[in-house]
PDB file of C-alpha atoms in Angstrom:
ATOM      1  CA  ALA A  27      -7.662  -2.178 102.973  1.00  0.00           C
ATOM      2  CA  ASP A  28      -9.352  -1.195  99.712  1.00  0.00           C
ATOM      3  CA  SER A  29      -9.952  -4.857  98.832  1.00  0.00           C
ATOM      4  CA  GLY A  30     -11.521  -5.436 102.231  1.00  0.00           C
ATOM      5  CA  ARG A  31     -13.684  -2.327 101.929  1.00  0.00           C
ATOM      6  CA  LYS A  32     -14.942  -3.456  98.517  1.00  0.00           C
ATOM      7  CA  LEU A  33     -15.773  -6.877  99.927  1.00  0.00           C
ATOM      8  CA  TYR A  34     -17.196  -5.924 103.348  1.00  0.00           C
ATOM      9  CA  GLY A  35     -17.824  -2.166 103.294  1.00  0.00           C
ATOM     10  CA  GLU A  36     -16.768   0.338 105.939  1.00  0.00           C
ATOM     11  CA  LEU A  37     -18.895  -1.175 108.713  1.00  0.00           C
ATOM     12  CA  GLY A  38     -17.707  -4.689 107.935  1.00  0.00           C
ATOM     13  CA  MET A  39     -14.079  -3.609 108.046  1.00  0.00           C
ATOM     14  CA  ALA A  40     -14.672  -1.987 111.430  1.00  0.00           C
ATOM     15  CA  GLU A  41     -16.181  -5.234 112.721  1.00  0.00           C
ATOM     16  CA  LEU A  42     -13.096  -7.171 111.561  1.00  0.00           C
ATOM     17  CA  GLY A  43     -10.981  -5.116 113.940  1.00  0.00           C
ATOM     18  CA  LEU A  44      -7.921  -5.411 111.708  1.00  0.00           C
ATOM     19  CA  ILE A  45      -4.806  -3.947 113.342  1.00  0.00           C
ATOM     20  CA  PRO A  46      -1.362  -4.450 111.767  1.00  0.00           C
ATOM     21  CA  VAL A  47       1.221  -4.941 114.513  1.00  0.00           C
ATOM     22  CA  LYS A  48       3.926  -2.629 113.148  1.00  0.00           C
ATOM     23  CA  GLU A  49       6.585  -3.620 115.670  1.00  0.00           C
ATOM     24  CA  ARG A  50       6.220  -7.248 114.517  1.00  0.00           C
ATOM     25  CA  TRP A  51       6.957  -6.609 110.825  1.00  0.00           C
ATOM     26  CA  ASN A  52      10.172  -8.306 109.660  1.00  0.00           C
ATOM     27  CA  HIS A  53      11.201  -6.509 106.473  1.00  0.00           C
ATOM     28  CA  GLU A  54      13.935  -9.023 105.663  1.00  0.00           C
ATOM     29  CA  LYS A  55      11.632 -12.046 105.861  1.00  0.00           C
ATOM     30  CA  GLN A  56       8.568 -10.119 104.623  1.00  0.00           C
ATOM     31  CA  ILE A  57       6.506 -11.557 107.464  1.00  0.00           C
ATOM     32  CA  GLY A  58       4.400  -9.884 110.096  1.00  0.00           C
ATOM     33  CA  LEU A  59       1.451 -10.110 112.464  1.00  0.00           C
ATOM     34  CA  VAL A  60      -2.013  -8.620 112.356  1.00  0.00           C
ATOM     35  CA  ARG A  61      -4.664  -8.564 115.051  1.00  0.00           C
ATOM     36  CA  VAL A  62      -8.214  -9.339 114.058  1.00  0.00           C
ATOM     37  CA  ASN A  63     -11.450 -10.091 115.861  1.00  0.00           C
ATOM     38  CA  ASN A  64     -11.417 -13.865 116.404  1.00  0.00           C
ATOM     39  CA  LYS A  65     -14.913 -14.182 114.935  1.00  0.00           C
ATOM     40  CA  HIS A  66     -13.682 -12.788 111.612  1.00  0.00           C
ATOM     41  CA  VAL A  67     -10.460 -14.683 110.879  1.00  0.00           C
ATOM     42  CA  ASN A  68     -11.856 -16.263 107.705  1.00  0.00           C
ATOM     43  CA  HIS A  69     -13.153 -12.884 106.526  1.00  0.00           C
ATOM     44  CA  ILE A  70      -9.725 -11.298 106.761  1.00  0.00           C
ATOM     45  CA  LYS A  71      -8.152 -14.255 104.953  1.00  0.00           C
ATOM     46  CA  ALA A  72     -10.629 -13.695 102.121  1.00  0.00           C
ATOM     47  CA  ALA A  73      -9.773  -9.986 102.018  1.00  0.00           C
ATOM     48  CA  PHE A  74      -6.044 -10.811 101.952  1.00  0.00           C
ATOM     49  CA  ALA A  75      -6.617 -13.103  98.964  1.00  0.00           C
ATOM     50  CA  LEU A  76      -8.008 -10.161  96.988  1.00  0.00           C
ATOM     51  CA  ILE A  77      -4.940  -7.958  97.507  1.00  0.00           C
ATOM     52  CA  THR A  78      -2.781  -7.895  94.379  1.00  0.00           C
ATOM     53  CA  LYS A  79      -0.763  -4.684  94.873  1.00  0.00           C
ATOM     54  CA  ILE A  80       0.708  -2.677  97.725  1.00  0.00           C
ATOM     55  CA  ASP A  81       2.043   0.796  96.906  1.00  0.00           C
ATOM     56  CA  ASN A  82       1.869  -0.077  93.201  1.00  0.00           C
ATOM     57  CA  HIS A  83       4.037  -3.204  93.659  1.00  0.00           C
ATOM     58  CA  LYS A  84       2.728  -6.701  93.016  1.00  0.00           C
ATOM     59  CA  ALA A  85       1.940  -8.452  96.288  1.00  0.00           C
ATOM     60  CA  ILE A  86       0.535 -11.674  97.665  1.00  0.00           C
ATOM     61  CA  ILE A  87      -0.652 -11.811 101.255  1.00  0.00           C
ATOM     62  CA  SER A  88      -1.368 -15.146 102.870  1.00  0.00           C
ATOM     63  CA  SER A  89      -1.957 -16.459 106.349  1.00  0.00           C
ATOM     64  CA  ILE A  90       0.554 -18.938 107.711  1.00  0.00           C
ATOM     65  CA  GLY A  91      -1.313 -19.505 110.952  1.00  0.00           C
ATOM     66  CA  THR A  92      -3.547 -18.190 113.684  1.00  0.00           C
ATOM     67  CA  SER A  93      -3.279 -17.950 117.422  1.00  0.00           C
ATOM     68  CA  GLY A  94      -5.481 -16.628 120.168  1.00  0.00           C
ATOM     69  CA  ILE A  95      -2.490 -15.237 122.053  1.00  0.00           C
ATOM     70  CA  MET A  96      -0.001 -12.768 120.570  1.00  0.00           C
ATOM     71  CA  LYS A  97       2.950 -14.251 122.485  1.00  0.00           C
ATOM     72  CA  LYS A  98       2.244 -17.722 121.058  1.00  0.00           C
ATOM     73  CA  ALA A  99       1.907 -16.302 117.539  1.00  0.00           C
ATOM     74  CA  ILE A 100       5.310 -14.661 117.887  1.00  0.00           C
ATOM     75  CA  GLU A 101       6.858 -17.915 119.133  1.00  0.00           C
ATOM     76  CA  ARG A 102       5.221 -20.074 116.446  1.00  0.00           C
ATOM     77  CA  TYR A 103       5.443 -17.884 113.371  1.00  0.00           C
ATOM     78  CA  MET A 104       8.077 -15.206 113.904  1.00  0.00           C
ATOM     79  CA  ALA A 105      10.894 -17.145 115.606  1.00  0.00           C
ATOM     80  CA  GLY A 106      13.745 -18.633 113.650  1.00  0.00           C
TER      81      GLY A 106
END
């Protein structure tokens, strides 16, 4: 979130509408879903690219796909 705030500011982050979907985090696979305003998908990808640490641990966050419907995202990216 700090990387996004530096890039877009508080108002910009609010417009992104970023919501991590906690019940869709798979700790074992280190994969999860986030909700974001569909007009700002590329903005959130840029913010993710700037993240280098989470809780003082090195981290890389990348997007493996997008979907307009949560159910389809779960089927496409979380199954298997």
